[in-house]
Short mmCIF file of C-alpha atoms in Angstrom, two decimals:
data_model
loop_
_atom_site.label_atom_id
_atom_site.label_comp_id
_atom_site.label_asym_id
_atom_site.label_seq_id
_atom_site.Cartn_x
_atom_site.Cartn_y
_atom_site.Cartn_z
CA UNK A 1 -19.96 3.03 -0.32
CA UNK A 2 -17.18 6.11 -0.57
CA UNK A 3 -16.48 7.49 3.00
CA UNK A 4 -13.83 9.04 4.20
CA UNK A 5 -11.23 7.15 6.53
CA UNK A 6 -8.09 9.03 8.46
CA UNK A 7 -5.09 7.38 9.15
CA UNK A 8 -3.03 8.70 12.62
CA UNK A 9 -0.06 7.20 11.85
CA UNK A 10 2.75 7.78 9.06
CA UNK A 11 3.89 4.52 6.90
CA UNK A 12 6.08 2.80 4.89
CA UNK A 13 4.76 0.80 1.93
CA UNK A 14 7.15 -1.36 -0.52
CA UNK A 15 7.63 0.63 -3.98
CA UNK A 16 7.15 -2.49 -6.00
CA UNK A 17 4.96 -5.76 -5.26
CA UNK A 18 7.64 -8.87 -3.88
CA UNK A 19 9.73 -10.43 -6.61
CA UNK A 20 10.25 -13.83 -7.53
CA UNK A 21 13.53 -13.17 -6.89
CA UNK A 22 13.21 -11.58 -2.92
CA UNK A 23 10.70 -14.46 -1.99
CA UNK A 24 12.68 -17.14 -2.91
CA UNK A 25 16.02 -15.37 -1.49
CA UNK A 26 14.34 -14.48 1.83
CA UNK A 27 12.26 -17.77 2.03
CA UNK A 28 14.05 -20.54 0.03
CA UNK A 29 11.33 -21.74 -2.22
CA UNK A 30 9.58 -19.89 -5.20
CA UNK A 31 6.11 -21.27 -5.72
CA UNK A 32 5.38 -19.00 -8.65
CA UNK A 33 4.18 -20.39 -11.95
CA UNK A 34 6.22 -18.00 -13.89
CA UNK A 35 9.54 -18.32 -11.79
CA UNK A 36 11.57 -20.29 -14.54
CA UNK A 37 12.25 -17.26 -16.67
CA UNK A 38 11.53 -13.69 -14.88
CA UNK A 39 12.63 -13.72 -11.61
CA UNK A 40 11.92 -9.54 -11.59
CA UNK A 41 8.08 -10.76 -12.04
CA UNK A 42 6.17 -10.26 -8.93
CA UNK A 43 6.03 -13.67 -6.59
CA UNK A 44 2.49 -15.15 -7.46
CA UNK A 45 0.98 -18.74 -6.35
CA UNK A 46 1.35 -17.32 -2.66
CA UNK A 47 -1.25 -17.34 -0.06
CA UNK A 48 -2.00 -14.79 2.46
CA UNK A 49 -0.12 -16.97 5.25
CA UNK A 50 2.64 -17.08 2.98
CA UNK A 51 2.74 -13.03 2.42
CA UNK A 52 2.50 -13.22 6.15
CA UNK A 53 4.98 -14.98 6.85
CA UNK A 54 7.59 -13.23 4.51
CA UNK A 55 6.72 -10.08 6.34
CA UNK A 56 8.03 -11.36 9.74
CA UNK A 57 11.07 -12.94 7.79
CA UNK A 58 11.38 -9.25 6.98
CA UNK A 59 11.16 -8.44 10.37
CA UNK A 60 13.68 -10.47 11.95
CA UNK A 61 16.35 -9.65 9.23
CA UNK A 62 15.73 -6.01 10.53
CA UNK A 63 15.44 -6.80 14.13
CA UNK A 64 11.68 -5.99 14.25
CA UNK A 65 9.00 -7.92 16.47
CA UNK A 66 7.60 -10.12 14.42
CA UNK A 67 3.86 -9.17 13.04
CA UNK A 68 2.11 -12.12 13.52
CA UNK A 69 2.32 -15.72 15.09
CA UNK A 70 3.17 -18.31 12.92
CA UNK A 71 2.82 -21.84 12.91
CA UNK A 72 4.23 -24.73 10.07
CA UNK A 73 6.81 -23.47 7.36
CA UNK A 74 6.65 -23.43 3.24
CA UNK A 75 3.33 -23.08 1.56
CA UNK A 76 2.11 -25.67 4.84
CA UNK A 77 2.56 -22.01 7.17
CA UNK A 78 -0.02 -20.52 9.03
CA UNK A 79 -0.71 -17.24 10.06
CA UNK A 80 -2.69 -15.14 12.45
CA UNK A 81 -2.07 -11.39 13.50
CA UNK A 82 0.07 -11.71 16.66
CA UNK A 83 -2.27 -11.09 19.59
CA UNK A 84 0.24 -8.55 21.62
CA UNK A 85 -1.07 -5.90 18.73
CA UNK A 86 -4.78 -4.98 19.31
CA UNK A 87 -4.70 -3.70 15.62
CA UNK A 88 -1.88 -4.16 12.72
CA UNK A 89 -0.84 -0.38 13.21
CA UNK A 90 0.28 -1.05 16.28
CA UNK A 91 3.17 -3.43 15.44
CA UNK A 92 6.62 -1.91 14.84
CA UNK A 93 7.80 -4.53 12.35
CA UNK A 94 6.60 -5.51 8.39
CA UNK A 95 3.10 -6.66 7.71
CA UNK A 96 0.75 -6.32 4.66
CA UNK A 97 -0.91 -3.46 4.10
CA UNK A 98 -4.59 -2.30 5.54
CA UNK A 99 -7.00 -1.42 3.03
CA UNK A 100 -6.92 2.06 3.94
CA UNK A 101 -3.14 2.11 3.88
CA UNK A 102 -3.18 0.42 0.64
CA UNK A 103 -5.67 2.50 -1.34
CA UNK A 104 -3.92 6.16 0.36
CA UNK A 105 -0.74 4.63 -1.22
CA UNK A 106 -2.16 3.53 -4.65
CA UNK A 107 -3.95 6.95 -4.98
CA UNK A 108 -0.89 9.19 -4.25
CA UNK A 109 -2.89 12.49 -3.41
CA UNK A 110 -5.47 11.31 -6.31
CA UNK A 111 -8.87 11.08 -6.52
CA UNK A 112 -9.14 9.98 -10.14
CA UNK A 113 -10.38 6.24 -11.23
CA UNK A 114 -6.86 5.84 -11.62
CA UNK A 115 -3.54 7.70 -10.39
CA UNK A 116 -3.10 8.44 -14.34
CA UNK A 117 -6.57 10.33 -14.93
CA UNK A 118 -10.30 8.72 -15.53
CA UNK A 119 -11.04 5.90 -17.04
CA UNK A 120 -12.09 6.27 -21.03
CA UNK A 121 -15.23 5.19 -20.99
CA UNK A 122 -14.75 3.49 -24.86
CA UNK A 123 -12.17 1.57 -23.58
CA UNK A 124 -12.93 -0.40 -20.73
CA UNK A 125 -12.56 -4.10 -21.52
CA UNK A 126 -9.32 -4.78 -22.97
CA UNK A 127 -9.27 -2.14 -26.46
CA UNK A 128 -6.29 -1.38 -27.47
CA UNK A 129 -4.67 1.59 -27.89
CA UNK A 130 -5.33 2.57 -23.87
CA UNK A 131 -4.20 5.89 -23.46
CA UNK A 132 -4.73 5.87 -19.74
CA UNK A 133 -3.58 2.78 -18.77
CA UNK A 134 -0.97 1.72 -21.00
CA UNK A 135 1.95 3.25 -19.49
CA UNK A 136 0.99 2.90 -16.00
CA UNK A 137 -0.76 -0.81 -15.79
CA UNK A 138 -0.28 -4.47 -17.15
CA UNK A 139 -3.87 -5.47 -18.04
CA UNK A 140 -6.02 -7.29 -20.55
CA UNK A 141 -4.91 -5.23 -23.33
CA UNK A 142 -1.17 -4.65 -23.34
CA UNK A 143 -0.25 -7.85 -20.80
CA UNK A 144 -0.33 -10.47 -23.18
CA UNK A 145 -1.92 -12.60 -20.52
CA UNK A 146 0.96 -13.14 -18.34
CA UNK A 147 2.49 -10.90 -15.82
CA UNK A 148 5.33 -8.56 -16.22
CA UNK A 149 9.03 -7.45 -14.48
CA UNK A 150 8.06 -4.88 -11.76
CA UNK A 151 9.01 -1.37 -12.48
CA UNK A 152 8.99 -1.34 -16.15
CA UNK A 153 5.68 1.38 -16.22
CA UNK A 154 5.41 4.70 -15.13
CA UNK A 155 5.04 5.07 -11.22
CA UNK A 156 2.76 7.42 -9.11
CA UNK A 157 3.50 10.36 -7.63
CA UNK A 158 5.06 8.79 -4.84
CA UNK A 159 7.14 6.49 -6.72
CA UNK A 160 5.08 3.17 -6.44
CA UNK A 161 4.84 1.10 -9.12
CA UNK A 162 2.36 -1.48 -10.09
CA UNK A 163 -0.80 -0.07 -7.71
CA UNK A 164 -3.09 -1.42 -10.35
CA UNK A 165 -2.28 -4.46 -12.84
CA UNK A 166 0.36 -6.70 -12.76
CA UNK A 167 -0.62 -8.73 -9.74
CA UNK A 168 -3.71 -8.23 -7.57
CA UNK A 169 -2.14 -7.93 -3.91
CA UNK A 170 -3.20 -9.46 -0.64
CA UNK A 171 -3.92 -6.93 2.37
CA UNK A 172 -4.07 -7.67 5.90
CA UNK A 173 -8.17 -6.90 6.27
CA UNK A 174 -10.73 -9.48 6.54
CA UNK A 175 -13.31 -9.13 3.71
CA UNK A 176 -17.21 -9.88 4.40
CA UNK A 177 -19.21 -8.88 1.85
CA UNK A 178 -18.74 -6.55 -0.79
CA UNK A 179 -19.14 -3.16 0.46
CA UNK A 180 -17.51 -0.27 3.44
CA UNK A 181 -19.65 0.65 6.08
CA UNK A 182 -21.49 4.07 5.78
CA UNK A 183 -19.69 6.91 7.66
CA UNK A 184 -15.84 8.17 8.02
CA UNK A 185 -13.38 5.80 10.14
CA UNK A 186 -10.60 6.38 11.87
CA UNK A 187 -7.55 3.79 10.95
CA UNK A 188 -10.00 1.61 9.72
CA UNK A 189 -8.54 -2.10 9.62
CA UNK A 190 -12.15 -4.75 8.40
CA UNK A 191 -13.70 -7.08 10.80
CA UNK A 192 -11.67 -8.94 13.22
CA UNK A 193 -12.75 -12.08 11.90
CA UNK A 194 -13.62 -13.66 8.66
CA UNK A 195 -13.59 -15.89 5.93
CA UNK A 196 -12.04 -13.79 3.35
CA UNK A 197 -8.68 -11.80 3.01
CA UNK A 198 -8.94 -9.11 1.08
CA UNK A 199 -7.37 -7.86 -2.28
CA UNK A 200 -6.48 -4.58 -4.36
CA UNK A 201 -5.18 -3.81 -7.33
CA UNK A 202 -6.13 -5.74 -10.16
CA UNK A 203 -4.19 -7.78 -12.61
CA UNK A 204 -2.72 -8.25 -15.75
CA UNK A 205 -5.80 -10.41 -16.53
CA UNK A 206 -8.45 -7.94 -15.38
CA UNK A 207 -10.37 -5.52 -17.94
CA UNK A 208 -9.98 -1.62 -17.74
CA UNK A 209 -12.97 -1.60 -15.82
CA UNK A 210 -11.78 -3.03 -13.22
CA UNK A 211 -8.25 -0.91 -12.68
CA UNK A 212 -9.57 1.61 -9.85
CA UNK A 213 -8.13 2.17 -6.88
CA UNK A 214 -11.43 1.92 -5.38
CA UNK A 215 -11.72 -1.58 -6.54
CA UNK A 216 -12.22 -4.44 -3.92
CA UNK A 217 -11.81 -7.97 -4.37
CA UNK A 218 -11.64 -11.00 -1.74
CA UNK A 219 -10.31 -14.36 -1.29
CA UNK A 220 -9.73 -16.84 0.97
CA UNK A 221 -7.09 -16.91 2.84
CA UNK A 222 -5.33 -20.09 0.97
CA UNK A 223 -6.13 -19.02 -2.36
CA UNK A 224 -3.49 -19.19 -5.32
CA UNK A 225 -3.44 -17.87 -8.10
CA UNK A 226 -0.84 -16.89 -11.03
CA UNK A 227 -1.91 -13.51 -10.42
CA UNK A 228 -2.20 -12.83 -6.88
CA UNK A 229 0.85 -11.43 -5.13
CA UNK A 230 1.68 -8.90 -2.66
CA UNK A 231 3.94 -5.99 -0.89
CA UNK A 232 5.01 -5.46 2.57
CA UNK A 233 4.37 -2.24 4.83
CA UNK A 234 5.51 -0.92 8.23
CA UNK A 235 3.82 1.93 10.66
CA UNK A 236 5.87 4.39 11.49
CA UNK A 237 5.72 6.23 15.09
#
Protein backbone atom coordinates (compact mmCIF):
# COMPACT_ATOMS: atom_id res chain seq x y z
CA UNK A 1 0.00 0.00 0.00
CA UNK A 2 1.84 3.59 -1.00
CA UNK A 3 0.88 6.30 1.62
CA UNK A 4 2.46 9.03 2.53
CA UNK A 5 4.45 9.20 5.97
CA UNK A 6 6.14 12.66 7.48
CA UNK A 7 9.01 12.60 9.48
CA UNK A 8 9.32 15.73 12.33
CA UNK A 9 12.64 15.27 12.99
CA UNK A 10 16.02 15.82 10.92
CA UNK A 11 18.61 12.68 10.77
CA UNK A 12 21.71 11.30 10.28
CA UNK A 13 22.06 8.05 8.33
CA UNK A 14 25.61 6.21 7.71
CA UNK A 15 26.79 6.88 3.92
CA UNK A 16 27.83 3.30 3.47
CA UNK A 17 26.39 -0.05 5.11
CA UNK A 18 29.08 -1.24 8.29
CA UNK A 19 32.31 -2.77 7.08
CA UNK A 20 33.94 -5.82 7.93
CA UNK A 21 36.51 -3.81 8.90
CA UNK A 22 34.43 -1.16 11.55
CA UNK A 23 32.54 -4.24 13.10
CA UNK A 24 35.30 -6.12 13.95
CA UNK A 25 37.39 -2.87 15.11
CA UNK A 26 34.48 -1.55 17.21
CA UNK A 27 33.33 -5.08 18.42
CA UNK A 28 36.33 -7.50 18.32
CA UNK A 29 34.97 -10.33 16.33
CA UNK A 30 33.99 -10.45 12.53
CA UNK A 31 31.37 -13.11 11.94
CA UNK A 32 31.20 -12.47 8.22
CA UNK A 33 31.62 -15.27 5.73
CA UNK A 34 33.57 -13.15 3.42
CA UNK A 35 35.90 -11.45 6.11
CA UNK A 36 39.19 -13.36 5.05
CA UNK A 37 39.82 -11.25 2.00
CA UNK A 38 37.66 -7.83 1.78
CA UNK A 39 37.51 -6.29 4.86
CA UNK A 40 35.84 -2.95 2.84
CA UNK A 41 32.83 -5.59 2.17
CA UNK A 42 29.88 -4.76 4.22
CA UNK A 43 29.76 -6.92 7.76
CA UNK A 44 27.23 -9.81 6.89
CA UNK A 45 26.35 -13.06 9.14
CA UNK A 46 25.03 -10.40 11.78
CA UNK A 47 21.77 -10.46 13.47
CA UNK A 48 19.57 -7.66 14.34
CA UNK A 49 20.82 -7.85 18.14
CA UNK A 50 24.14 -7.72 16.83
CA UNK A 51 23.44 -4.41 14.55
CA UNK A 52 21.95 -3.34 17.81
CA UNK A 53 24.37 -3.68 19.75
CA UNK A 54 27.13 -2.04 17.50
CA UNK A 55 24.92 0.99 17.48
CA UNK A 56 25.22 1.58 21.28
CA UNK A 57 29.04 0.66 20.97
CA UNK A 58 28.71 3.66 18.67
CA UNK A 59 27.10 5.47 21.20
CA UNK A 60 29.32 5.22 24.03
CA UNK A 61 32.49 5.96 21.88
CA UNK A 62 30.58 9.31 21.24
CA UNK A 63 29.24 9.80 24.64
CA UNK A 64 25.61 9.14 23.57
CA UNK A 65 22.87 7.28 25.78
CA UNK A 66 22.86 4.14 24.68
CA UNK A 67 19.75 3.08 22.25
CA UNK A 68 18.72 0.07 23.61
CA UNK A 69 19.23 -2.39 26.64
CA UNK A 70 21.40 -5.06 26.11
CA UNK A 71 21.95 -8.23 27.62
CA UNK A 72 24.94 -11.19 26.77
CA UNK A 73 27.91 -10.11 24.41
CA UNK A 74 29.22 -11.59 20.80
CA UNK A 75 26.73 -13.12 18.46
CA UNK A 76 25.10 -14.63 22.20
CA UNK A 77 23.79 -10.50 22.67
CA UNK A 78 20.44 -9.52 23.04
CA UNK A 79 18.64 -6.60 22.30
CA UNK A 80 15.51 -4.69 23.00
CA UNK A 81 14.78 -0.86 22.35
CA UNK A 82 15.66 0.78 25.70
CA UNK A 83 12.36 1.48 27.45
CA UNK A 84 13.29 5.31 28.61
CA UNK A 85 12.49 6.08 24.63
CA UNK A 86 8.71 5.69 23.91
CA UNK A 87 9.78 5.52 20.15
CA UNK A 88 13.45 5.14 18.47
CA UNK A 89 13.30 8.95 17.41
CA UNK A 90 13.39 9.88 20.62
CA UNK A 91 16.87 8.60 21.59
CA UNK A 92 19.83 10.97 21.14
CA UNK A 93 22.42 8.29 20.42
CA UNK A 94 22.98 5.60 17.17
CA UNK A 95 20.33 3.07 16.34
CA UNK A 96 19.21 1.41 13.03
CA UNK A 97 17.22 3.05 10.89
CA UNK A 98 13.10 3.20 10.82
CA UNK A 99 11.59 2.17 7.73
CA UNK A 100 10.50 5.51 6.96
CA UNK A 101 13.92 6.93 7.70
CA UNK A 102 15.45 4.32 5.66
CA UNK A 103 13.39 4.48 2.46
CA UNK A 104 13.47 8.88 2.66
CA UNK A 105 17.28 8.18 2.68
CA UNK A 106 17.48 5.50 -0.10
CA UNK A 107 15.14 7.66 -2.31
CA UNK A 108 17.11 10.97 -2.03
CA UNK A 109 14.19 13.36 -3.23
CA UNK A 110 13.18 10.37 -5.77
CA UNK A 111 10.24 8.83 -6.58
CA UNK A 112 11.55 6.51 -9.28
CA UNK A 113 11.72 2.46 -8.81
CA UNK A 114 15.14 3.27 -8.20
CA UNK A 115 17.25 6.54 -7.25
CA UNK A 116 18.86 5.94 -10.91
CA UNK A 117 15.48 6.07 -13.03
CA UNK A 118 12.71 3.09 -13.63
CA UNK A 119 13.26 -0.14 -13.83
CA UNK A 120 13.65 -1.62 -17.68
CA UNK A 121 11.06 -3.70 -17.84
CA UNK A 122 13.28 -6.34 -20.32
CA UNK A 123 15.63 -6.58 -17.79
CA UNK A 124 14.41 -7.56 -14.60
CA UNK A 125 15.92 -10.87 -13.53
CA UNK A 126 19.53 -10.77 -13.77
CA UNK A 127 20.17 -9.71 -17.98
CA UNK A 128 23.03 -8.32 -18.55
CA UNK A 129 23.92 -5.31 -19.90
CA UNK A 130 21.66 -3.30 -17.00
CA UNK A 131 21.72 0.12 -17.90
CA UNK A 132 19.93 1.22 -14.78
CA UNK A 133 21.38 -0.67 -12.30
CA UNK A 134 24.78 -1.40 -13.18
CA UNK A 135 26.51 1.53 -11.93
CA UNK A 136 24.50 2.11 -8.96
CA UNK A 137 23.74 -1.65 -7.48
CA UNK A 138 25.55 -5.10 -6.91
CA UNK A 139 22.88 -7.60 -8.01
CA UNK A 140 22.26 -10.84 -9.83
CA UNK A 141 23.75 -9.65 -12.93
CA UNK A 142 26.99 -7.77 -12.38
CA UNK A 143 27.70 -9.27 -8.54
CA UNK A 144 29.11 -12.39 -9.44
CA UNK A 145 27.25 -13.87 -6.52
CA UNK A 146 29.21 -12.50 -3.76
CA UNK A 147 29.15 -9.11 -2.26
CA UNK A 148 31.28 -6.19 -3.04
CA UNK A 149 33.74 -3.25 -1.23
CA UNK A 150 31.27 -0.45 -0.24
CA UNK A 151 31.53 2.66 -2.24
CA UNK A 152 32.80 1.39 -5.44
CA UNK A 153 29.18 2.47 -7.44
CA UNK A 154 27.74 5.61 -8.05
CA UNK A 155 25.93 7.17 -4.91
CA UNK A 156 22.55 9.08 -4.64
CA UNK A 157 21.98 12.42 -4.53
CA UNK A 158 22.78 12.62 -1.07
CA UNK A 159 25.88 10.76 -1.20
CA UNK A 160 24.73 7.24 0.08
CA UNK A 161 25.98 4.43 -1.35
CA UNK A 162 24.71 0.95 -1.56
CA UNK A 163 20.67 1.83 -0.83
CA UNK A 164 19.87 -1.11 -3.01
CA UNK A 165 22.22 -4.30 -3.62
CA UNK A 166 25.12 -5.22 -1.97
CA UNK A 167 23.66 -6.25 1.35
CA UNK A 168 19.98 -6.20 2.33
CA UNK A 169 20.03 -4.07 5.71
CA UNK A 170 18.29 -4.62 8.99
CA UNK A 171 15.96 -1.65 10.30
CA UNK A 172 14.75 -1.10 13.66
CA UNK A 173 10.73 -1.82 12.74
CA UNK A 174 8.95 -4.90 13.58
CA UNK A 175 7.55 -6.55 10.41
CA UNK A 176 3.96 -8.40 10.49
CA UNK A 177 2.82 -9.18 7.40
CA UNK A 178 3.60 -7.94 4.17
CA UNK A 179 1.97 -4.73 3.64
CA UNK A 180 1.68 -0.60 5.27
CA UNK A 181 -1.41 0.33 6.68
CA UNK A 182 -3.80 2.48 4.48
CA UNK A 183 -3.54 6.25 5.22
CA UNK A 184 -0.49 8.89 5.80
CA UNK A 185 1.55 8.52 9.24
CA UNK A 186 3.31 10.66 11.08
CA UNK A 187 7.03 9.24 12.11
CA UNK A 188 5.78 6.02 11.49
CA UNK A 189 8.04 3.34 13.40
CA UNK A 190 5.86 -0.70 12.75
CA UNK A 191 4.18 -2.43 15.54
CA UNK A 192 5.61 -2.42 18.92
CA UNK A 193 5.87 -5.98 18.95
CA UNK A 194 6.62 -8.81 16.67
CA UNK A 195 8.15 -11.68 15.32
CA UNK A 196 9.95 -10.21 12.47
CA UNK A 197 12.62 -7.38 12.01
CA UNK A 198 12.41 -5.84 9.08
CA UNK A 199 14.71 -5.38 5.95
CA UNK A 200 15.46 -2.97 2.86
CA UNK A 201 17.49 -2.87 0.23
CA UNK A 202 18.11 -5.88 -1.56
CA UNK A 203 21.23 -7.78 -2.34
CA UNK A 204 23.78 -8.75 -4.52
CA UNK A 205 21.80 -12.02 -4.89
CA UNK A 206 18.40 -10.48 -5.60
CA UNK A 207 16.98 -10.02 -9.31
CA UNK A 208 16.31 -6.45 -10.82
CA UNK A 209 12.93 -6.86 -9.82
CA UNK A 210 13.43 -6.73 -6.66
CA UNK A 211 15.91 -3.41 -6.38
CA UNK A 212 13.10 -0.73 -5.35
CA UNK A 213 13.21 1.33 -2.72
CA UNK A 214 9.76 0.42 -2.03
CA UNK A 215 10.76 -3.10 -1.52
CA UNK A 216 10.08 -4.81 1.93
CA UNK A 217 11.47 -7.86 3.22
CA UNK A 218 11.44 -9.47 6.90
CA UNK A 219 13.30 -11.70 9.09
CA UNK A 220 13.63 -12.82 12.30
CA UNK A 221 15.36 -11.23 14.52
CA UNK A 222 18.39 -13.97 14.71
CA UNK A 223 18.59 -14.53 11.18
CA UNK A 224 22.06 -14.74 9.27
CA UNK A 225 22.77 -14.57 6.27
CA UNK A 226 25.91 -13.80 3.86
CA UNK A 227 23.91 -11.07 2.63
CA UNK A 228 22.23 -9.35 5.33
CA UNK A 229 24.01 -6.40 6.88
CA UNK A 230 23.28 -3.04 8.05
CA UNK A 231 23.98 0.92 8.77
CA UNK A 232 23.58 2.99 11.76
CA UNK A 233 21.42 6.32 12.13
CA UNK A 234 20.93 9.08 14.72
CA UNK A 235 17.85 11.75 15.18
CA UNK A 236 18.80 14.93 15.24
CA UNK A 237 16.94 17.72 17.49
Amino acid sequence: TQHSVTLTHRFLIQSTEVTQSQFSTRMCYIPSYYHSWCADCPAEMIDWHEAAAYCNALSAAAGRPSCYACRGSGTGVTCDLDSAYATPYGCPGYRLPTEAEWEYAARAGTTTATYNVDLDDAHLVCEQPNTVLDSIEWFCGNSEYASHAVATLTANAWGLFDMLGNVVEWCQDFMEGTDFPAGAATDQWGPSAGRFRALRGGTWAHRAAQARAAARGGAGPTALGTDLGFRPARSLP
